[in-house]
Coordinates of C-alpha atoms in Angstrom, one line a residue:
M5 CA 0.0 0.0 0.0
R6 CA 2.8 2.4 0.8
K7 CA 4.6 1.6 -2.4
F8 CA 1.3 2.3 -4.3
L9 CA 0.9 5.7 -2.6
A10 CA 4.5 6.6 -3.3
V11 CA 4.1 5.8 -7.0
F12 CA 0.8 7.7 -7.2
L13 CA 2.3 10.8 -5.6
S14 CA 5.3 10.7 -7.9
V15 CA 3.2 10.5 -11.0
Y16 CA 1.0 13.4 -9.8
L17 CA 3.9 15.6 -9.0
L18 CA 5.5 14.7 -12.4
F19 CA 2.6 15.8 -14.4
A20 CA 2.0 18.8 -12.1
G21 CA 5.5 19.9 -12.6
L22 CA 5.5 19.9 -16.4
N23 CA 3.4 23.1 -16.5
P24 CA 3.5 26.2 -14.4
A25 CA 1.7 25.8 -11.2
R26 CA -0.2 28.5 -9.3
A27 CA -1.5 28.7 -5.7
Q28 CA -5.3 28.6 -6.0
S29 CA -7.2 30.7 -3.5
A30 CA -10.5 32.6 -3.2
V31 CA -10.9 36.4 -3.3
R32 CA -8.4 38.0 -0.9
L33 CA -8.5 41.5 0.7
S34 CA -5.5 42.9 2.5
L35 CA -5.3 46.0 4.6
Y36 CA -1.8 47.4 5.4
T37 CA 0.2 50.5 6.3
L38 CA -2.3 52.2 8.4
Q39 CA -1.2 55.9 9.0
T40 CA -2.5 57.5 12.2
A41 CA -0.2 60.6 12.4
S42 CA -3.0 62.9 11.0
F43 CA -5.6 61.5 13.4
P44 CA -8.6 61.7 13.1
A45 CA -7.8 61.5 9.4
M46 CA -6.6 57.9 8.8
T47 CA -5.1 56.4 5.6
A48 CA -4.4 52.8 4.8
G49 CA -3.5 50.6 1.8
L50 CA -5.9 48.1 0.3
D51 CA -5.2 45.2 -2.0
V52 CA -8.0 43.2 -3.7
F53 CA -7.1 40.0 -5.6
D54 CA -9.6 37.7 -7.3
A55 CA -9.6 33.9 -7.2
T56 CA -7.0 33.7 -10.0
G57 CA -4.6 36.1 -8.2
N58 CA -5.2 39.1 -10.4
F59 CA -5.6 42.5 -8.9
V60 CA -9.2 43.8 -9.0
T61 CA -9.3 47.3 -10.5
G62 CA -12.1 49.8 -10.8
L63 CA -13.5 49.8 -7.3
T64 CA -15.6 52.7 -6.3
P65 CA -16.3 54.2 -2.8
D66 CA -19.8 52.9 -2.8
T67 CA -18.6 49.3 -3.0
V68 CA -16.3 49.6 0.0
T69 CA -17.4 49.6 3.7
L70 CA -15.0 50.3 6.6
L71 CA -15.5 48.9 10.1
E72 CA -13.6 50.5 12.9
D73 CA -13.9 48.4 16.1
N74 CA -16.8 46.7 14.2
Q75 CA -18.6 50.1 13.8
P76 CA -19.1 51.5 10.3
R77 CA -17.1 54.7 9.5
P78 CA -17.6 56.9 6.5
L79 CA -15.1 56.6 3.7
N80 CA -13.7 60.0 2.7
S81 CA -11.8 58.9 -0.5
L82 CA -10.7 55.8 -2.4
E83 CA -7.8 56.3 -4.8
E84 CA -6.3 53.7 -7.2
L85 CA -2.6 53.8 -7.5
Q86 CA 0.2 52.2 -9.6
P87 CA 3.2 52.3 -7.2
G88 CA 5.1 49.6 -9.0
A89 CA 6.6 46.5 -7.5
E90 CA 9.6 45.8 -5.3
F91 CA 11.2 43.0 -7.4
A92 CA 14.3 41.0 -6.5
L93 CA 15.8 38.3 -8.7
A94 CA 17.7 35.8 -6.5
L95 CA 20.1 33.6 -8.5
D96 CA 21.2 30.5 -6.6
P97 CA 22.8 28.3 -9.2
G98 CA 23.5 24.6 -8.6
P99 CA 25.2 21.8 -10.5
Y100 CA 22.2 21.3 -12.7
F101 CA 22.5 24.8 -14.2
A102 CA 25.5 23.8 -16.2
Y103 CA 23.8 20.9 -18.1
R104 CA 23.7 21.5 -21.9
D105 CA 21.3 20.4 -24.5
A106 CA 22.0 19.0 -28.0
N107 CA 22.9 22.5 -29.1
A108 CA 25.4 22.9 -26.4
V109 CA 23.4 25.6 -24.6
N110 CA 23.3 25.2 -20.8
R111 CA 20.2 25.7 -18.7
F112 CA 21.6 28.9 -17.1
D113 CA 22.0 30.6 -20.4
K114 CA 18.4 29.8 -21.3
I115 CA 17.2 31.3 -18.0
V116 CA 19.2 34.5 -18.5
Q117 CA 17.8 34.8 -22.1
V118 CA 14.2 34.7 -20.8
V119 CA 14.9 37.3 -18.1
K120 CA 16.7 39.6 -20.6
E121 CA 13.8 39.4 -23.1
W122 CA 11.5 40.5 -20.3
A123 CA 13.8 43.3 -19.3
A124 CA 14.0 44.5 -22.9
A125 CA 10.2 44.8 -23.1
H126 CA 9.8 46.3 -19.6
P127 CA 9.1 50.1 -19.7
D128 CA 10.9 52.1 -17.0
S129 CA 7.7 54.1 -16.6
L130 CA 6.2 51.3 -14.5
D131 CA 8.4 52.5 -11.6
D132 CA 9.5 49.0 -10.4
D133 CA 12.4 48.8 -8.0
L134 CA 14.7 46.1 -9.5
S135 CA 17.4 44.2 -7.5
L136 CA 19.8 41.4 -8.6
L137 CA 21.2 39.1 -5.9
P138 CA 23.8 36.6 -7.1
T139 CA 24.9 33.6 -5.1
G140 CA 27.5 33.7 -2.4
G141 CA 28.3 36.8 -0.4
T142 CA 28.1 39.3 -3.3
P143 CA 26.0 42.3 -2.3
A144 CA 22.7 43.0 -3.9
T145 CA 22.7 45.3 -6.9
H146 CA 19.9 47.9 -7.1
L147 CA 19.3 48.8 -10.7
A148 CA 17.5 52.0 -11.8
T149 CA 16.6 50.8 -15.3
T150 CA 15.8 47.5 -17.0
A151 CA 18.7 48.1 -19.4
A152 CA 21.0 48.2 -16.4
F153 CA 19.3 45.0 -15.1
S154 CA 19.9 43.3 -18.5
D155 CA 23.6 44.4 -18.6
A156 CA 24.1 43.0 -15.1
L157 CA 22.8 39.7 -16.1
T158 CA 25.0 39.6 -19.2
A159 CA 28.1 40.3 -17.0
Y160 CA 27.1 37.6 -14.5
Q161 CA 29.6 34.7 -14.6
L162 CA 28.5 31.2 -13.6
L163 CA 31.4 30.5 -11.3
S164 CA 29.8 28.8 -8.2
L165 CA 27.6 25.7 -8.6
V166 CA 26.8 25.3 -4.9
S167 CA 23.3 26.5 -4.0
S168 CA 22.3 27.8 -0.6
P169 CA 19.1 29.3 1.0
E170 CA 21.3 32.2 2.1
T171 CA 20.6 33.9 -1.3
L172 CA 16.8 33.8 -0.7
S173 CA 17.3 35.2 2.8
R174 CA 19.2 38.2 1.4
A175 CA 16.5 38.7 -1.2
L176 CA 13.9 38.9 1.6
D177 CA 16.0 41.4 3.4
V178 CA 16.1 43.6 0.3
V179 CA 12.4 43.7 -0.6
S180 CA 11.3 44.1 3.0
E181 CA 13.2 47.5 3.4
P182 CA 10.9 50.5 3.8
T183 CA 10.1 52.3 0.5
S184 CA 8.9 55.8 -0.3
Q185 CA 6.0 54.4 -2.4
T186 CA 2.9 53.5 -0.4
G187 CA 1.4 50.2 -1.7
R188 CA 4.5 48.9 -3.5
K189 CA 4.4 45.2 -3.0
P190 CA 7.5 42.9 -2.6
V191 CA 8.1 40.1 -5.0
V192 CA 11.0 37.6 -5.2
L193 CA 11.9 35.3 -8.1
Y194 CA 14.0 32.6 -6.6
I195 CA 15.9 30.5 -9.3
T196 CA 17.6 27.5 -7.6
S197 CA 18.4 23.9 -7.7
V198 CA 16.8 21.2 -5.6
P199 CA 18.0 21.7 -2.0
T200 CA 19.4 19.1 0.2
E201 CA 17.6 17.7 3.2
G202 CA 19.8 19.8 5.5
D203 CA 18.4 23.0 4.1
F204 CA 14.7 22.1 4.9
P205 CA 14.6 23.8 8.4
V206 CA 16.1 27.0 6.9
L207 CA 13.5 26.9 4.1
Q208 CA 10.7 26.5 6.7
N209 CA 11.9 29.5 8.6
L210 CA 12.1 31.6 5.4
T211 CA 8.6 30.5 4.5
Q212 CA 7.2 31.7 7.8
R213 CA 9.0 35.0 7.4
A214 CA 7.8 35.6 3.9
V215 CA 4.2 34.9 4.9
A216 CA 4.4 37.3 7.9
E217 CA 5.8 40.1 5.8
H218 CA 3.5 39.5 2.8
I219 CA 6.3 38.7 0.4
R220 CA 5.4 36.6 -2.6
V221 CA 8.1 34.2 -3.6
H222 CA 8.0 32.6 -7.1
I223 CA 10.4 29.7 -7.7
W224 CA 12.0 28.3 -10.7
I225 CA 13.3 24.8 -9.8
V226 CA 16.2 23.9 -12.1
A227 CA 16.9 20.1 -12.2
S228 CA 16.5 17.0 -14.2
Q229 CA 13.0 15.6 -14.4
D230 CA 14.0 12.7 -12.1
F231 CA 14.3 15.2 -9.2
F232 CA 10.9 16.8 -9.6
S233 CA 9.3 14.4 -7.2
T234 CA 11.9 14.6 -4.5
S235 CA 11.3 16.0 -1.0
G236 CA 13.6 18.9 -1.8
A237 CA 11.4 19.9 -4.7
T238 CA 8.3 19.5 -2.6
A239 CA 9.8 21.9 0.1
L240 CA 10.3 24.5 -2.6
K241 CA 6.8 24.1 -4.0
D242 CA 5.3 24.5 -0.4
L243 CA 7.3 27.7 0.0
A244 CA 5.8 29.2 -3.2
I245 CA 2.2 28.1 -2.4
Q246 CA 2.2 29.4 1.2
T247 CA 3.5 32.8 0.1
G248 CA 1.0 33.2 -2.7
G249 CA 3.6 32.6 -5.5
Q250 CA 4.0 30.2 -8.3
Y251 CA 6.5 27.5 -9.0
V252 CA 8.0 26.0 -12.3
F253 CA 10.1 22.9 -12.9
F254 CA 12.7 23.5 -15.5
S255 CA 14.8 20.7 -17.0
G256 CA 15.9 22.7 -20.0
E257 CA 13.0 21.7 -22.3
E258 CA 10.0 23.3 -20.5
P259 CA 9.0 26.9 -21.4
L260 CA 9.7 29.5 -18.8
P261 CA 7.1 32.2 -18.0
S262 CA 7.9 35.9 -18.3
P263 CA 8.5 37.6 -14.9
E264 CA 5.9 40.1 -16.1
M265 CA 3.1 37.7 -15.2
Y266 CA 4.3 37.8 -11.6
L267 CA 4.6 41.6 -11.5
A268 CA 1.6 42.8 -13.5
P269 CA -1.0 41.9 -10.8
L270 CA 1.0 43.6 -8.1
R271 CA 1.6 47.0 -9.6
H272 CA -1.8 48.2 -8.4
A273 CA -3.0 49.3 -5.0
Y274 CA -5.8 51.3 -3.3
R275 CA -5.3 54.1 -0.8
L276 CA -8.3 54.9 1.3
E277 CA -8.9 57.7 3.8
Y278 CA -11.5 57.9 6.5
S279 CA -12.4 59.8 9.6
S280 CA -11.8 57.9 12.8
G281 CA -14.3 57.9 15.6
I282 CA -12.0 56.5 18.3
L283 CA -12.3 58.3 21.6
T284 CA -10.2 56.1 23.9
S285 CA -6.6 55.0 24.0
G286 CA -5.6 51.3 23.5
G287 CA -5.9 48.6 20.9
H288 CA -8.3 48.9 18.0
T289 CA -9.1 47.1 14.7
L290 CA -9.9 48.1 11.2
T291 CA -11.8 45.8 8.7
V292 CA -12.9 46.4 5.2
Q293 CA -15.8 44.9 3.2
V294 CA -15.9 45.0 -0.6
N295 CA -19.0 44.2 -2.7
L296 CA -17.7 42.2 -5.7
N297 CA -20.5 41.5 -8.1
G298 CA -23.0 41.1 -5.3
E299 CA -20.7 39.0 -3.1
M300 CA -19.6 40.7 0.1
V301 CA -16.0 39.9 0.9
T302 CA -14.5 40.8 4.3
S303 CA -10.8 41.3 5.0
A304 CA -9.0 40.1 8.1
A305 CA -8.9 42.6 10.9
L306 CA -5.9 44.9 11.0
P307 CA -5.0 45.6 14.6
F308 CA -3.4 48.9 15.6
E309 CA -2.7 50.9 18.7
L310 CA -3.8 54.5 19.2
D311 CA -3.2 57.0 22.0
V312 CA -6.1 59.4 22.4
Q313 CA -6.3 61.7 25.4
P314 CA -8.5 64.8 26.1
P315 CA -6.9 68.3 26.1
N316 CA -5.3 69.3 29.4
P317 CA -6.0 73.0 30.5
I318 CA -3.4 74.5 32.8
L319 CA -3.6 77.9 34.6
L320 CA -0.8 80.2 33.6
A321 CA 0.7 82.1 36.6
P322 CA -2.5 82.2 38.6
P323 CA -2.7 85.0 41.3
V324 CA -2.0 83.8 44.9
Q325 CA -4.0 86.7 46.4
I326 CA -6.3 89.4 45.1
V327 CA -6.8 92.4 47.4
R328 CA -10.0 94.5 46.8
T329 CA -10.0 98.0 48.4
A330 CA -12.3 101.0 48.1
P331 CA -11.2 103.5 45.5
D332 CA -11.7 106.4 48.0
E333 CA -12.8 107.0 51.6
R334 CA -16.4 107.7 50.6
T335 CA -17.0 104.4 48.8
T336 CA -18.6 101.7 51.0
A337 CA -20.4 99.4 48.4
A338 CA -18.2 96.3 47.8
S339 CA -19.3 96.1 44.2
S340 CA -17.3 99.3 43.5
F341 CA -14.2 98.1 45.2
L342 CA -11.1 97.7 43.0
P343 CA -10.2 95.6 41.1
T344 CA -13.6 94.7 39.7
Q345 CA -12.3 91.9 37.5
Q346 CA -9.2 89.6 37.2
P347 CA -7.8 88.4 33.9
I348 CA -7.0 84.7 33.8
S349 CA -4.7 83.2 31.2
I350 CA -4.3 79.4 30.5
I351 CA -2.4 77.1 28.2
I352 CA -3.9 73.9 26.7
E353 CA -1.7 70.9 25.9
F354 CA -2.6 67.7 24.1
P355 CA -0.9 64.8 26.0
D356 CA -1.3 62.5 23.0
G357 CA 0.7 64.8 20.8
R358 CA -2.2 65.5 18.4
T359 CA -3.2 69.1 18.4
R360 CA -7.0 69.4 17.6
P361 CA -9.4 72.3 17.4
L362 CA -11.2 73.3 20.6
V363 CA -14.9 74.0 20.8
R364 CA -15.2 75.2 24.4
T365 CA -13.2 76.3 27.4
A366 CA -14.7 77.3 30.8
L367 CA -13.5 78.8 34.1
Y368 CA -15.2 77.6 37.3
V369 CA -14.9 79.3 40.7
D370 CA -16.0 77.1 43.6
G371 CA -17.7 74.8 41.1
V372 CA -19.8 77.6 39.6
L373 CA -19.3 78.7 36.0
A374 CA -17.6 82.1 36.0
D375 CA -16.7 82.6 32.3
E376 CA -16.5 80.5 29.1
N377 CA -15.3 80.7 25.5
T378 CA -17.0 79.1 22.5
A379 CA -14.7 80.8 20.0
E380 CA -11.2 82.1 19.8
P381 CA -9.4 83.0 21.9
F382 CA -9.8 80.0 24.1
D383 CA -7.0 80.8 26.5
Q384 CA -8.3 84.0 28.0
F385 CA -10.9 84.5 30.8
T386 CA -12.2 87.4 32.8
W387 CA -13.2 86.7 36.5
D388 CA -15.8 89.1 37.7
L389 CA -15.0 90.2 41.3
R390 CA -17.8 92.6 42.0
G391 CA -19.9 90.1 43.9
Y392 CA -17.2 89.3 46.5
A393 CA -17.9 91.5 49.6
A394 CA -16.0 89.3 52.2
S395 CA -12.5 87.9 52.3
G396 CA -12.1 84.2 51.6
Q397 CA -10.4 81.5 49.7
H398 CA -11.8 80.3 46.3
I399 CA -11.0 77.3 44.1
L400 CA -10.4 77.9 40.4
T401 CA -10.8 75.0 37.9
L402 CA -10.7 74.8 34.1
E403 CA -12.5 72.7 31.5
A404 CA -11.5 72.2 27.9
V405 CA -13.5 70.4 25.2
D406 CA -12.1 69.5 21.8
N407 CA -13.9 68.8 18.5
F408 CA -14.2 65.1 19.4
G409 CA -16.2 65.9 22.5
L410 CA -13.3 64.9 24.7
S411 CA -13.2 67.0 27.8
K412 CA -11.1 67.3 31.0
V413 CA -11.4 69.4 34.1
S414 CA -8.1 70.6 35.7
L415 CA -7.2 70.3 39.4
G416 CA -8.4 73.1 41.6
V417 CA -6.0 76.0 42.3
P418 CA -6.7 78.1 45.5
V419 CA -6.8 81.9 45.2
L420 CA -7.3 84.2 48.3
V421 CA -9.6 87.2 47.8
T422 CA -9.1 89.8 50.5
V423 CA -11.7 92.5 50.8
V424 CA -10.5 95.5 52.9
R425 CA -13.7 97.2 54.1
P426 CA -13.7 100.8 55.4
Q427 CA -13.7 101.2 59.3
D428 CA -17.1 101.6 60.8
G429 CA -17.9 104.3 63.5
L430 CA -18.3 108.1 63.8
L431 CA -14.7 109.1 63.1
P432 CA -14.4 107.0 59.8
W433 CA -17.8 108.3 58.8
L434 CA -16.8 111.9 59.4
S435 CA -13.5 111.3 57.4
R436 CA -15.4 109.8 54.5
N437 CA -17.9 112.7 54.5
S438 CA -15.5 115.4 55.5
L439 CA -16.7 117.7 52.6
W440 CA -20.4 117.6 53.7
V441 CA -19.5 117.9 57.3
A442 CA -17.4 121.0 56.6
L443 CA -20.2 122.5 54.6
G444 CA -22.7 121.8 57.3
A445 CA -20.4 123.3 59.9
I446 CA -20.0 126.4 57.8
L447 CA -23.8 126.8 57.4
F448 CA -24.3 126.1 61.1
A449 CA -21.7 128.6 62.2
G450 CA -23.1 131.2 59.8
G451 CA -26.6 130.7 61.2
G452 CA -25.3 131.0 64.8
L453 CA -23.3 134.1 63.9
G454 CA -26.4 135.7 62.4
V455 CA -28.4 135.1 65.6
I456 CA -25.7 136.5 67.7
L457 CA -25.4 139.6 65.6
S458 CA -29.1 140.2 65.6
R459 CA -29.4 139.9 69.4
G460 CA -26.4 142.2 69.8
R461 CA -28.2 145.0 67.8
V462 CA -31.2 144.6 70.0
K463 CA -29.1 145.0 73.2
K464 CA -27.4 148.0 71.8
R465 CA -30.7 149.6 71.0
R466 CA -31.9 149.0 74.5
S467 CA -28.8 150.5 76.1
A468 CA -29.2 153.6 73.9
I469 CA -32.7 154.2 75.1
V470 CA -31.9 153.9 78.8
S471 CA -28.9 156.2 78.5
R472 CA -30.9 159.0 77.1
G473 CA -33.3 158.8 80.1
S474 CA -36.4 159.0 78.0
R475 CA -39.1 156.6 77.7
V476 CA -40.1 155.3 74.3
V477 CA -43.2 153.4 73.8
V478 CA -43.0 151.0 71.0
P479 CA -46.2 149.4 69.8
V480 CA -45.8 145.6 70.1
P481 CA -48.2 142.9 69.1
A482 CA -50.0 141.2 71.8
K483 CA -48.2 137.9 71.4
Q484 CA -44.8 139.6 71.8
S485 CA -46.1 141.8 74.6
R486 CA -46.7 138.8 76.8
F487 CA -43.2 137.6 76.1
L488 CA -41.5 141.0 76.8
H489 CA -43.4 141.6 80.0
G490 CA -42.2 139.7 82.9
A491 CA -44.1 138.1 85.8
R492 CA -44.3 141.5 87.5
G493 CA -45.7 143.2 84.4
R494 CA -42.8 145.5 83.9
D495 CA -41.8 146.8 80.5
P496 CA -38.3 145.4 79.6
L497 CA -37.4 148.6 77.8
T498 CA -37.8 150.7 81.0
Q499 CA -35.5 148.4 83.0
S500 CA -31.8 148.8 83.4
V501 CA -29.6 146.7 81.1
Q502 CA -26.3 145.1 82.3
T503 CA -23.5 145.7 79.8
G504 CA -20.2 144.0 79.8
G505 CA -20.6 142.6 83.3
G506 CA -21.2 139.0 82.6
K507 CA -18.4 136.5 81.9
R508 CA -20.5 133.7 80.5
G509 CA -20.8 133.7 76.8
L510 CA -24.0 133.5 74.9
R511 CA -25.3 129.9 74.7
L512 CA -27.6 128.9 71.9
P513 CA -31.0 127.7 73.3
W514 CA -30.7 124.3 71.5
T515 CA -27.2 123.4 72.6
R516 CA -26.1 121.3 75.6
P517 CA -22.8 121.4 77.3
A518 CA -20.7 118.4 76.4
K519 CA -20.6 115.7 79.1
P520 CA -17.1 115.3 80.4
S521 CA -15.6 111.8 80.0
D522 CA -15.2 109.7 83.2
A523 CA -11.7 108.8 82.3
Y524 CA -8.9 110.1 80.1
L525 CA -5.2 109.5 79.2
V526 CA -2.6 112.2 79.9
R527 CA 0.5 112.2 77.7
L528 CA 3.8 112.0 79.6
K529 CA 7.3 113.0 78.8
D530 CA 10.2 110.5 79.1
D531 CA 10.8 111.7 82.7
G532 CA 7.2 111.0 83.6
Q533 CA 6.0 114.6 83.7
P534 CA 2.8 115.6 81.8
I535 CA 3.0 117.2 78.4
T536 CA 1.1 120.4 77.8
A537 CA -1.1 118.7 75.2
P538 CA -4.8 117.8 75.1
S539 CA -5.6 114.6 77.0
I540 CA -7.3 111.7 75.3
P541 CA -10.8 111.3 76.6
I542 CA -12.3 107.9 76.8
T543 CA -15.8 108.5 75.4
I544 CA -16.7 105.2 73.7
P545 CA -17.1 101.7 75.1
E546 CA -14.2 100.5 73.0
M547 CA -11.1 102.3 71.7
T548 CA -8.3 100.9 69.5
F549 CA -4.9 102.4 69.3
G550 CA -2.6 102.1 66.3
S551 CA -1.0 103.7 63.3
D552 CA -3.5 102.4 60.7
P553 CA -6.5 104.8 60.3
I554 CA -8.6 101.9 59.0
Q555 CA -7.9 99.5 61.9
A556 CA -7.6 102.0 64.8
T557 CA -10.0 104.5 66.2
R558 CA -7.2 106.5 67.8
I559 CA -4.2 107.2 65.6
L560 CA -0.8 107.3 67.3
D561 CA 1.9 108.6 64.9
D562 CA 5.1 106.9 66.1
P563 CA 7.3 104.3 64.4
S564 CA 7.1 102.0 67.4
V565 CA 3.3 101.8 67.2
S566 CA 1.8 98.8 65.2
P567 CA -1.1 99.3 62.7
L568 CA -3.4 97.8 65.4
H569 CA -1.5 98.0 68.7
A570 CA -3.8 98.0 71.8
R571 CA -7.5 97.9 72.7
L572 CA -9.2 99.6 75.7
K573 CA -12.7 98.5 76.7
E574 CA -15.0 100.0 79.3
E575 CA -17.2 97.4 81.1
H576 CA -19.4 98.4 84.0
G577 CA -17.2 101.3 85.0
E578 CA -14.0 99.3 84.8
Y579 CA -11.4 99.9 82.0
I580 CA -9.7 96.8 80.5
L581 CA -6.5 97.2 78.5
S582 CA -5.2 94.5 76.2
D583 CA -2.4 94.1 73.6
E584 CA -3.2 93.3 70.0
K585 CA 0.0 91.3 69.2
S586 CA 2.0 94.4 68.6
V587 CA 5.7 94.4 67.9
A588 CA 6.9 96.8 70.6
G589 CA 4.3 95.6 73.2
T590 CA 1.9 97.3 75.6
W591 CA 3.0 98.0 79.2
I592 CA 1.3 98.9 82.5
N593 CA 3.5 100.3 85.2
Y594 CA 6.6 99.1 83.3
E595 CA 5.2 95.5 83.1
Q596 CA 4.4 94.1 79.7
L597 CA 0.9 92.8 79.1
T598 CA 0.4 89.2 78.2
T599 CA -3.3 89.1 79.1
P600 CA -6.0 91.8 79.4
R601 CA -5.6 93.8 82.6
R602 CA -7.9 96.3 84.5
L603 CA -6.5 99.8 84.9
Q604 CA -6.3 101.7 88.1
H605 CA -6.3 105.4 88.6
G606 CA -2.8 106.8 88.1
D607 CA -1.4 103.8 86.2
V608 CA 1.4 104.6 83.7
L609 CA 0.8 103.1 80.3
H610 CA 3.3 102.5 77.5
I611 CA 2.0 102.0 73.9
G612 CA 5.3 101.3 72.1
R613 CA 7.5 104.3 73.1
L614 CA 4.6 106.6 73.9
S615 CA 3.7 106.9 77.6
Y616 CA 0.4 108.0 79.2
R617 CA -1.1 108.2 82.6
F618 CA -4.6 106.8 83.1
M619 CA -6.8 109.2 85.1
Q620 CA -10.4 109.1 86.4
R621 CA -12.4 112.2 87.2
K622 CA -13.8 110.5 90.3
P623 CA -11.0 108.3 91.5
P624 CA -12.1 105.6 93.9
E625 CA -11.8 106.5 97.6
R626 CA -8.7 105.1 99.2
P627 CA -9.5 103.1 102.3
T628 CA -8.6 104.8 105.6
P629 CA -5.7 103.1 107.2
Q630 CA -6.8 101.3 110.4
V631 CA -4.6 101.2 113.4
I632 CA -4.8 97.9 115.2
P633 CA -3.2 98.1 118.6
T634 CA -1.1 95.3 119.6
T635 CA -1.3 93.7 123.0
R636 CA 1.7 93.0 125.0

């Protein structure tokens, strides 16, 4: 049985080897060279071969469907190209190349003649890349024209008759090098003798490499017909079939095909472009479906990696603190404090290295939208500060959205907004309204002066009447008569008038004498003696001392006094003095204060370098000393 099978296989291979053989397959689609640099615009190469191995031309966009991660994507363009072929002729002569026929022509010369005839008919306009790889360690020769290719073959000398798969390995290296032409397909024509059994493992490895790199290997097996059924010939046939190539047995009598039949189907390619819809980083797939005469053919999935990240907004030199103050002393409404707005600048980076158009940027303060941009410029904001009437810390965050809809919110950045409000109280109010107070004082003084002058004229007139010793009766209305006549019914005009004798000045009827303060501070010299300067009355329940007119109610102009230095409170007739964390300190009777302390009549105070004596108008009675007799 084994002998029968061996004989049958030998006969089959014998007849199969007499004619060119071709790997038969169904319609084949191939996606390759996916370019993602211009994401979201993606380009890829597409090959379409029919069941006979010929390239299918004339495809239109409506016959092609793209599936990205199994989701259909619109095809922007489909272009048919003719990039040429990457062709390498690998000559690996063996001892059978030197056999001659009846006309004394060896097999090698016949092979060279067929290749030269192809080269003579091959136009250079086809843009093929031609390489010639002789046996041994001779480097590959890249030939720009077919004429140069033909000349190189003519100059080739058949010196070595020892074949080796090394020549095929170098041919695979040459055609697998990157080319400038997208879609240019690699093809190798391997002309060799039947290999020995020791070369089989090498051929298997080269077969796997050619399949992985999509390199078609066509083989011309040169040997006597007795070797067409050997295991070495079978190994070469398997290499051609698995790589999509063709094989031919040549004993010197069989016709050899033109290399053009290998290259013609491979000089075409499609380049397609589509818009990607990927929104996440990681691994993805691309598949193509082609409708060929009503039959939908699907390619194998082309895997690829893509890094897609949302835009990252970053605050550019954010302010650490913003101080809002009143523009003048009369302004008290916080909405008018300056500054009323703060410009915010940002930068936007794309971590995936692909700059894309933006559709929106937004500024949030404490999670509330403060400003947004839906058009250029996207890197500038204005923060409205008019609504901030109290000091506090606020968190600024940014959001950026690109044309894919990808968005990212930045980390929060704290910004302290300090609002300096005017000091409350009578003195700050008078300072803010000094113009109106001065105008009112002028009007009040003018009115008082007018009253004084009018009453002076009346007194002068009365004195003149008395001095002349005559009585003048002036008709007076009844209402004024009751006012001018006293309880005893005497006429004021007939009474004596005192002139210049009184020391008390004229007091307006609606004024009251100012109530003296219960306590006051007397300024002292360095030696402890009082200074002839007005004392400081303590007229309000709480007084603050310092050099800052906003923080202190009593301004002390001395470098040793802090902006807010000390505080004096009156509680139920007692006066409590405390230090407000001043630099120079607050002292009572030359003892520095660390806690609030009650003042006694006559205590000496030091506020910085300024010294005062605390006095009370009604000092507390000192207890009478008691003499306690001692018994002996």
